[in-house]
Short mmCIF file of C-alpha atoms and ligand atoms in Angstrom, two decimals:
data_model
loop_
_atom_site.label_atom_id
_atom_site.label_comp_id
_atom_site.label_asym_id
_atom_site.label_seq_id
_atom_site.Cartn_x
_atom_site.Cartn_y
_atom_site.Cartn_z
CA UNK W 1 -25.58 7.65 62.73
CA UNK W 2 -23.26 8.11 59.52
CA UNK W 3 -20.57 5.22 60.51
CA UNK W 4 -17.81 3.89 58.33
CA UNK W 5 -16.31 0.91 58.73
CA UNK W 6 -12.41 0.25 58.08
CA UNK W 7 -13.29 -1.97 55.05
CA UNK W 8 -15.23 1.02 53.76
CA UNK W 9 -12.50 3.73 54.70
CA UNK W 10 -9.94 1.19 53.18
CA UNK W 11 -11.36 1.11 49.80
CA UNK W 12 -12.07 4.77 50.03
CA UNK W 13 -8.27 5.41 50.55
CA UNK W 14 -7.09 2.89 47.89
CA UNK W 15 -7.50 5.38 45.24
CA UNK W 16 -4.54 7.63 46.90
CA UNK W 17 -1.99 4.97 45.39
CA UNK W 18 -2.69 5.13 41.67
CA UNK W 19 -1.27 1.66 40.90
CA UNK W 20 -2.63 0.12 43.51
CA UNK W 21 -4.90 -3.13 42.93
CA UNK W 22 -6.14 -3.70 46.00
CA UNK W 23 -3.64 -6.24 47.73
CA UNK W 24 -2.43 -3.58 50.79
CA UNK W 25 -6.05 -3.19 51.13
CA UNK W 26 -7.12 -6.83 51.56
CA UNK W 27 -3.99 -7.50 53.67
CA UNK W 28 -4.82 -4.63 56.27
CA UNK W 29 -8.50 -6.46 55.88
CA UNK W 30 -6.76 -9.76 56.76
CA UNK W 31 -5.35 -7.90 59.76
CA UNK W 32 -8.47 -6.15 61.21
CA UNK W 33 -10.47 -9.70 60.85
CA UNK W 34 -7.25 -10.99 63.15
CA UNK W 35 -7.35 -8.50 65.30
CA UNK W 36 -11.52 -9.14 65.91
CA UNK W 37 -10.24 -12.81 67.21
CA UNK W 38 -7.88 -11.73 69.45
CA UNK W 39 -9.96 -9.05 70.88
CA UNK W 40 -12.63 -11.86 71.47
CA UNK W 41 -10.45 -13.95 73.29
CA UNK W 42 -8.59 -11.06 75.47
CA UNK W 43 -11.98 -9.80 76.36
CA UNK W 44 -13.01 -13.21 78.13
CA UNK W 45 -9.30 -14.48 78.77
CA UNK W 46 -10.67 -14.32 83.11
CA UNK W 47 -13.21 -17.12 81.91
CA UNK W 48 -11.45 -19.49 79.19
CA UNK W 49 -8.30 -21.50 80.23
CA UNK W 50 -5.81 -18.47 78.36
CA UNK W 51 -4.47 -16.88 80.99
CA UNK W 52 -0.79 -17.62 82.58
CA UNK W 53 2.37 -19.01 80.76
CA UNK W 54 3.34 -21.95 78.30
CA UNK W 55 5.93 -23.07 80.33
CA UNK W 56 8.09 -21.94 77.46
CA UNK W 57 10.75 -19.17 76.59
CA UNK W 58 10.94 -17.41 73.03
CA UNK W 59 13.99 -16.45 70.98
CA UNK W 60 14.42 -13.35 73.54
CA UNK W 61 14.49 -15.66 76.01
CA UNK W 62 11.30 -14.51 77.52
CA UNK W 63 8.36 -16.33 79.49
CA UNK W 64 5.96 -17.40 76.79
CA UNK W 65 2.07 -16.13 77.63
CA UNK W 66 -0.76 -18.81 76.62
CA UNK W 67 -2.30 -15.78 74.61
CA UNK W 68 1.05 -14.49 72.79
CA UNK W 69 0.88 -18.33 70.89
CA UNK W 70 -3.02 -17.72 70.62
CA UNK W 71 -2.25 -14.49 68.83
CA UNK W 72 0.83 -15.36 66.97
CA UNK W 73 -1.48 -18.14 65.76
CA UNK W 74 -4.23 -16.02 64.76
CA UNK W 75 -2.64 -13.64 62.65
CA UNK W 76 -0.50 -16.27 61.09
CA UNK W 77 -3.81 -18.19 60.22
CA UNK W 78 -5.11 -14.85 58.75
CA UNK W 79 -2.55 -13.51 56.60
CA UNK W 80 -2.10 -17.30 54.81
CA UNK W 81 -5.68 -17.89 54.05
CA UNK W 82 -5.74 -14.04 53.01
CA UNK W 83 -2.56 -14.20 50.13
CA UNK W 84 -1.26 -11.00 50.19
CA UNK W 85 1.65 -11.83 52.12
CA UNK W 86 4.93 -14.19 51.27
CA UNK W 87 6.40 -14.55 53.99
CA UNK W 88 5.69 -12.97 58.19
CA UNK W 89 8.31 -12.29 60.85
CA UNK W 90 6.66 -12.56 64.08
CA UNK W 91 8.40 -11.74 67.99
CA UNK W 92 7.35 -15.35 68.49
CA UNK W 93 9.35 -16.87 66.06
CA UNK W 94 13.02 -17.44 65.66
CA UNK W 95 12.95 -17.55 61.69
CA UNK W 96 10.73 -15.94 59.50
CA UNK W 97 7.67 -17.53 58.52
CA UNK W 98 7.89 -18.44 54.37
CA UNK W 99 4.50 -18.36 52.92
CA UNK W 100 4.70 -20.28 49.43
CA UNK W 101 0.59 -21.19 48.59
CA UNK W 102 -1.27 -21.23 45.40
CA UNK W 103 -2.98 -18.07 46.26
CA UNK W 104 0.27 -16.40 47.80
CA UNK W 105 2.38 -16.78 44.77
CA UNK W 106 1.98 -13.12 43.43
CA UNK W 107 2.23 -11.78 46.68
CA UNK W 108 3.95 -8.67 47.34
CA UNK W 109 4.16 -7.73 50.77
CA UNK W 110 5.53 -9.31 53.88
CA UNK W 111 4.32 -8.33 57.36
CA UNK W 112 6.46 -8.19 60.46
CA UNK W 113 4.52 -8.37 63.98
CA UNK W 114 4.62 -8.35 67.55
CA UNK W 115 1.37 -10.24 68.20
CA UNK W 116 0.91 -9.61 71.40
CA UNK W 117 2.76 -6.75 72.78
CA UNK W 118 2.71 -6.05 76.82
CA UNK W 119 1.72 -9.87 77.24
CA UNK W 120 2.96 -9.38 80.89
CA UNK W 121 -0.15 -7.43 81.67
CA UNK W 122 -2.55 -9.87 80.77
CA UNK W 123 -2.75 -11.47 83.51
CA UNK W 124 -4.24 -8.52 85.48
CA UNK W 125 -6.31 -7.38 83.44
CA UNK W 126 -3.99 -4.45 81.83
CA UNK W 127 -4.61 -3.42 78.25
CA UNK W 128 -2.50 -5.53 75.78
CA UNK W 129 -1.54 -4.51 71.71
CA UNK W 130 -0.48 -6.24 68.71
CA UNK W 131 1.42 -4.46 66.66
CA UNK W 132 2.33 -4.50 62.90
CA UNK W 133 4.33 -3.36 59.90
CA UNK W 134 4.01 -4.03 55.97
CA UNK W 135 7.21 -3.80 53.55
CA UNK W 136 7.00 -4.49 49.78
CA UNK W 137 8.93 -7.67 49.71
CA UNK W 138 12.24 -6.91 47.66
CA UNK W 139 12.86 -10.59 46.25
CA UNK W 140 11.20 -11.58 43.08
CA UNK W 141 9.11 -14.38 43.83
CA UNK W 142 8.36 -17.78 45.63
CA UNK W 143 8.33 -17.69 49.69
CA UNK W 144 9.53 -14.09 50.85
CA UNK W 145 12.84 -14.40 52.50
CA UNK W 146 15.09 -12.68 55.34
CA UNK W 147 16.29 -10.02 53.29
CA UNK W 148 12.55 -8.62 52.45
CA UNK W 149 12.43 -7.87 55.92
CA UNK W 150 16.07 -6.17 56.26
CA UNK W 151 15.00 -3.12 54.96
CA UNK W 152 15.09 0.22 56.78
CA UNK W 153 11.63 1.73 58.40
CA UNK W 154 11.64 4.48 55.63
CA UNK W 155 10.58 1.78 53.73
CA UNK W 156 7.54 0.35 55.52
CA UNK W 157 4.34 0.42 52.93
CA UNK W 158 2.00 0.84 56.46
CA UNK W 159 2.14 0.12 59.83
CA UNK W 160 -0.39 0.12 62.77
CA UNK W 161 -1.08 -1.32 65.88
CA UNK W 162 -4.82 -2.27 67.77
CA UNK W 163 -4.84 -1.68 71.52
CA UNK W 164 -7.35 -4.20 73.20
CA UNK W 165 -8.29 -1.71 75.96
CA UNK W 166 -11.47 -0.61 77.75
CA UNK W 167 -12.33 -0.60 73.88
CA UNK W 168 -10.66 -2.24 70.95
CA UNK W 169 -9.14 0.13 68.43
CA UNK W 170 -7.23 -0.29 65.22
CA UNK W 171 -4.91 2.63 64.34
CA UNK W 172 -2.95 2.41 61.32
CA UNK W 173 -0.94 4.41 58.60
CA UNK W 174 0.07 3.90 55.00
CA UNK W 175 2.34 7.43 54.87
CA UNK W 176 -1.03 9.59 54.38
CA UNK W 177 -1.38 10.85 57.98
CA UNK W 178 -2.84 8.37 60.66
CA UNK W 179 -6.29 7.20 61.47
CA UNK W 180 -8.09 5.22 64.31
CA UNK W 181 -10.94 3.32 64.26
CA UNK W 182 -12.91 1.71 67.62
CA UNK W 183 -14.68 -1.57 67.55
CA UNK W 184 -18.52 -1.35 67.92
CA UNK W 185 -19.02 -4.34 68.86
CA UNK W 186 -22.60 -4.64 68.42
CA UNK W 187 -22.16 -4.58 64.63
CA UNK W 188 -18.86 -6.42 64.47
CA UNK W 189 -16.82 -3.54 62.89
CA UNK W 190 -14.00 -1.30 63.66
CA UNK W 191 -15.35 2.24 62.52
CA UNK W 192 -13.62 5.66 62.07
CA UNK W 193 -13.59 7.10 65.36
CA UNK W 194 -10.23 9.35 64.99
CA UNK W 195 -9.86 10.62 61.91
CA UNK W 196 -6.23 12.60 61.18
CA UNK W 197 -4.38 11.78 64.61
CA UNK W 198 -2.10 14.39 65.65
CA UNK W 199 -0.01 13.80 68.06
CA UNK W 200 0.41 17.44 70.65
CA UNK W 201 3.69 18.99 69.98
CA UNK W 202 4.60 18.57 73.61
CA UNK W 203 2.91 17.43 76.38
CA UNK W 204 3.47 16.86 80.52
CA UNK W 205 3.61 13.07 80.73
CA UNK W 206 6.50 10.79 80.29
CA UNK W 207 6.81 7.15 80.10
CA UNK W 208 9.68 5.21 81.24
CA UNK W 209 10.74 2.67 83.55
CA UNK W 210 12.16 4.14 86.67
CA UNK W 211 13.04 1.20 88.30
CA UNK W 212 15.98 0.45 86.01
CA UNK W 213 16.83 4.68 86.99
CA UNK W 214 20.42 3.52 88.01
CA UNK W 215 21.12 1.69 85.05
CA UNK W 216 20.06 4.49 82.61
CA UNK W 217 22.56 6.54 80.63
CA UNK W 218 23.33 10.26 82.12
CA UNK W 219 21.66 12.05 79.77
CA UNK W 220 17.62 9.91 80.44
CA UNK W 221 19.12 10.38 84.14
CA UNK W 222 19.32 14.33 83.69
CA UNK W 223 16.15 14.17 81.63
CA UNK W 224 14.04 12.76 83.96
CA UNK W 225 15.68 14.94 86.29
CA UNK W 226 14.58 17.49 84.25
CA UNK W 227 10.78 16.10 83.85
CA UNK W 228 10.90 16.51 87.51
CA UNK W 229 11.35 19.95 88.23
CA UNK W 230 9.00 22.67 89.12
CA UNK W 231 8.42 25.07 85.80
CA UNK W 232 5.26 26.83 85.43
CA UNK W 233 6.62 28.43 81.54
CA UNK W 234 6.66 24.57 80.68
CA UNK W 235 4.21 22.91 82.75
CA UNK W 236 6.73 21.06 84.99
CA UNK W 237 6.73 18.80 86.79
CA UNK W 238 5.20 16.79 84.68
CA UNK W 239 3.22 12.94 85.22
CA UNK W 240 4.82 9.74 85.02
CA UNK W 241 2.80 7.33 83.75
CA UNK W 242 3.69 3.72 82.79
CA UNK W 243 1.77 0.44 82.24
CA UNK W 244 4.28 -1.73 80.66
CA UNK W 245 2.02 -2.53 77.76
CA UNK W 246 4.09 -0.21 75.18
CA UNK W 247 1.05 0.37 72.95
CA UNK W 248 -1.15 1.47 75.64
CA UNK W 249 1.29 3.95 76.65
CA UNK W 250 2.05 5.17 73.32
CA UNK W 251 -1.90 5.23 72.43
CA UNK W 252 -2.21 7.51 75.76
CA UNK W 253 0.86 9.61 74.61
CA UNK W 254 -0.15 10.11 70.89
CA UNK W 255 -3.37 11.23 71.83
CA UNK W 256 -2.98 13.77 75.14
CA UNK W 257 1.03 14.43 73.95
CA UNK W 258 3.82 12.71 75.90
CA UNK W 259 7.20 10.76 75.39
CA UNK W 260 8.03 7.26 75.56
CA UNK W 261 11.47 6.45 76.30
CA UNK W 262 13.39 2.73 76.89
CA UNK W 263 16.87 3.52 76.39
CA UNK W 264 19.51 1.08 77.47
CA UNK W 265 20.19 -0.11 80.23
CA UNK W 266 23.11 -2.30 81.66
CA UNK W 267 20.78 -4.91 81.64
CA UNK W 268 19.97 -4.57 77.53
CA UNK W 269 23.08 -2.43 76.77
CA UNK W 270 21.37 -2.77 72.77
CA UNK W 271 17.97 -1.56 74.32
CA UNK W 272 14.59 -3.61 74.78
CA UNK W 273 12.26 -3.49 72.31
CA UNK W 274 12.98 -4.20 68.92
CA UNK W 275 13.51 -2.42 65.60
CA UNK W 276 11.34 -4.35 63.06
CA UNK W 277 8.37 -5.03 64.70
CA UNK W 278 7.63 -2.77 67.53
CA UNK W 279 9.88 0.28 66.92
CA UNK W 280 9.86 1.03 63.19
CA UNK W 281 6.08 0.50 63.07
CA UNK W 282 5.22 2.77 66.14
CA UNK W 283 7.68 5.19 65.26
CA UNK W 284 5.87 5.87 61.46
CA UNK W 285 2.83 5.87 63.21
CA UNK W 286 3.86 8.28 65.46
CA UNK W 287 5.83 10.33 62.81
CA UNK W 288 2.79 10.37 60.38
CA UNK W 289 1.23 12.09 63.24
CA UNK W 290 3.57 14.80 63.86
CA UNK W 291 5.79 13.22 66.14
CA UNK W 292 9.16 11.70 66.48
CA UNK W 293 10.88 8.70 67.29
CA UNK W 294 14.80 8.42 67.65
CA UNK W 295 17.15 6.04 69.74
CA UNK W 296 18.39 9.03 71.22
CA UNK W 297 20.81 10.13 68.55
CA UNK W 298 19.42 8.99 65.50
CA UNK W 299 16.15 8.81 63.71
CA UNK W 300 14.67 5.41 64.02
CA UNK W 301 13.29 4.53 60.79
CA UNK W 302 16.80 5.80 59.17
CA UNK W 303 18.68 2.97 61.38
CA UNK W 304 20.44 -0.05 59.30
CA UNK W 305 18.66 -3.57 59.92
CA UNK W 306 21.10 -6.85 60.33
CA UNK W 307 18.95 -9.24 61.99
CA UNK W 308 15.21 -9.93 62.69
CA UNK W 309 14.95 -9.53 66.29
CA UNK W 310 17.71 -6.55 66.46
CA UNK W 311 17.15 -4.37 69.50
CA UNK W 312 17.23 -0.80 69.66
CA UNK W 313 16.88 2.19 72.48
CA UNK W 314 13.50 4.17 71.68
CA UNK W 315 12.66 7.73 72.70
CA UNK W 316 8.97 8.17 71.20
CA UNK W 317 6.54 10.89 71.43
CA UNK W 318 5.64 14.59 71.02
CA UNK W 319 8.74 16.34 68.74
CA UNK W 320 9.24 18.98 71.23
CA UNK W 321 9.83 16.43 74.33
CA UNK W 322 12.19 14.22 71.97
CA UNK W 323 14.36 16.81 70.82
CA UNK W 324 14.83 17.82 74.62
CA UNK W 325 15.26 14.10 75.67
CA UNK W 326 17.74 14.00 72.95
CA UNK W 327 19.68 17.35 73.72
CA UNK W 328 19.97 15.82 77.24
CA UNK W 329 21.40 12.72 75.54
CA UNK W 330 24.11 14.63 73.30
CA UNK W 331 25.23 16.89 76.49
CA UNK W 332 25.89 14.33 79.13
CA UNK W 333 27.64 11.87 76.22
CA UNK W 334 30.45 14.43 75.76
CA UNK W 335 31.04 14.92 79.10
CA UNK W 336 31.74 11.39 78.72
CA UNK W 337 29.45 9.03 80.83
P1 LIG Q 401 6.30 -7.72 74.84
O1 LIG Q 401 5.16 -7.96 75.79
O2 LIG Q 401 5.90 -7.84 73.41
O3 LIG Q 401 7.53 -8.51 75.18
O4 LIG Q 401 6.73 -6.16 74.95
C1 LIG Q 401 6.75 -5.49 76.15
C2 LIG Q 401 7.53 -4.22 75.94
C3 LIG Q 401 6.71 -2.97 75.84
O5 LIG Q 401 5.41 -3.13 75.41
C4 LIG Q 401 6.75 -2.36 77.21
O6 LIG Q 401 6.67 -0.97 77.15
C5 LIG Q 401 8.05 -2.84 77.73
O7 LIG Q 401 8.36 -4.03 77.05
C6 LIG Q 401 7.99 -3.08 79.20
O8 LIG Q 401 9.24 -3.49 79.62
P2 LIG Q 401 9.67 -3.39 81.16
O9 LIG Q 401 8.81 -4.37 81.90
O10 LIG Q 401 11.12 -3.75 81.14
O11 LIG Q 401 9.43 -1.97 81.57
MN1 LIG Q 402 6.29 -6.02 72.52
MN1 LIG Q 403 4.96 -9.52 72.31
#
């Protein structure tokens, strides 16, 4: 069997950036060995004592899981001991993370990450994601700080996320198209299993949280509305599917063509998820696939940045779905709701 390994396909692909000396490629290494750890402790968190809460709340004033610190830890560990990176905002952590070692002093990149996105589900046995996104820090040198991270998505250097699922997979970008790669784990490796992911232009499932259906805007209201309705020309109704984990949905929606949408709410009038670490990253990956990923107005990487853990609404998926999700939007605001 002609396999090849993500260390192997990263090397390959570090020619595409002429000046490139190898430092995005190590750092996405750093990340993949990471992401081996956490898969090896979500795969047997039933057995070891990993499952259920801290006892603690984070900065978004949510219930802390055992395995979010285990995973916030991991990665941490991994990108200091790797060098690449001054400096990593994490979901877990208030501040920013300043990395200032002997081996980081040259580094160029900071990483922003949700470690362990749809921790919720890991209880039951749901698949969980980290996810992850690289900027070129914009300060000269010493620790990266704050303002290397306040920099719109346009700018991210790569992005990806791994989806600890039935199998493990690593799916990443660096602006050259996306590509996956599934975990044998027999030899260890993640190895290119999806090569040039495209998302389908539209599909017939959408993802969203009904329950908070009276709390929507009117224009997700008259969307899903819309979803809803019997059309054979456009394949309506179509399926609602929704796990809660965001990356699993997404992973399902890139791949069979779908939308994601959390738009605000009156609970989160700002939206849910936020714009660093979950939205920008997902929405180049999902953009470098031949998708699209707005807040319902607006193109999400184009949106300003003040703060680390800013929120933002997301509509996410196949461009032909978003643009109606967003039509729906722009109609019901003038009518003023
Ligand atoms: P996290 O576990 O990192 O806090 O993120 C969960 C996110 C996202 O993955 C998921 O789609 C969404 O929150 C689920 O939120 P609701 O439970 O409000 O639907
Ligand atoms: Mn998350
Ligand atoms: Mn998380």
């Amino acid at each position: 069997m002609n396999v090849k390994t993500l260390g192997q396909f990263i090397i390959e692909k570090q020619n595409d950036f002429p000046f490139a000396k190898g430092e995005l490629s190590r750092l996405l290494r750093d990340i993949g060995i990471a992401a081996k750890i956490v898969n090896r402790e979500v795969n047997k968190a039933g057995l070891a004592e990993i499952l259920g809460e801290t006892g603690e709340t984070n900065v978004q004033g949510e219930k802390v899981k055992k395995l979010d610190v285990f995973a916030n830890d991991q990665f941490i560990a991994a990108l200091k001991a790797g060098g690449e990176c001054c400096a990593i905002a994490s979901e877990e952590n208030e501040e920013i993370i300043p990395i200032d070692s002997d081996i980081s002093r040259n580094a160029k990149y900071v990483v922003a990450m949700d470690p362990l996105d749809g921790s919720s589900n890991i209880d039951v046995n749901v698949s969980v994601g980290t996810i992850f996104s690289i900027y070129r820090r914009t300060t000269l040198n010493g620790a990266g700080q704050l303002e290397d991270f306040l920099q719109r998505g346009t700018e991210q250097v790569a992005a990806g996320y791994v989806i600890y699922g039935s199998s493990a997979m690593l799916v990443y970008t660096t602006g050259k198209g996306v590509n996956g790669f599934t975990l044998d784990p027999s030899i260890g490796e993640f190895c290119l299993s999806h090569p040039n992911m495209r998302i389908p232009q539209s599909g017939n499932v959408y993802s969203i949280n009904e329950g908070n259906y009276l709390h929507f805007p009117d224009g997700v209201k008259k969307y899903i509305k819309y979803c809803q309705e019997e059309d054979k020309a456009t394949n309506r109704p179509y399926s609602s599917r929704y796990i809660g984990s965001g990356v699993a949905d997404i992973h399902r929606n890139l791949i069979v063509g779908g939308v994601y949408i959390y738009p605000t709410t009156t609970k989160s009038p700002k939206g849910k998820l936020r714009l660093l670490y979950e939205c920008n990253p997902l929405a180049f990956i999902v953009e470098q696939a031949g998708g699209k990923a707005t807040d319902g107005y607006k193109r999400i990487m184009e949106k300003d940045i003040k703060e680390l853990h800013q929120r933002t609404p997301l509509f996410l998926g196949s461009s032909d779905m978003v643009d109606k999700a967003m039509e729906f939007m722009a109609k019901y605001a003038e009518v003023g709701a």
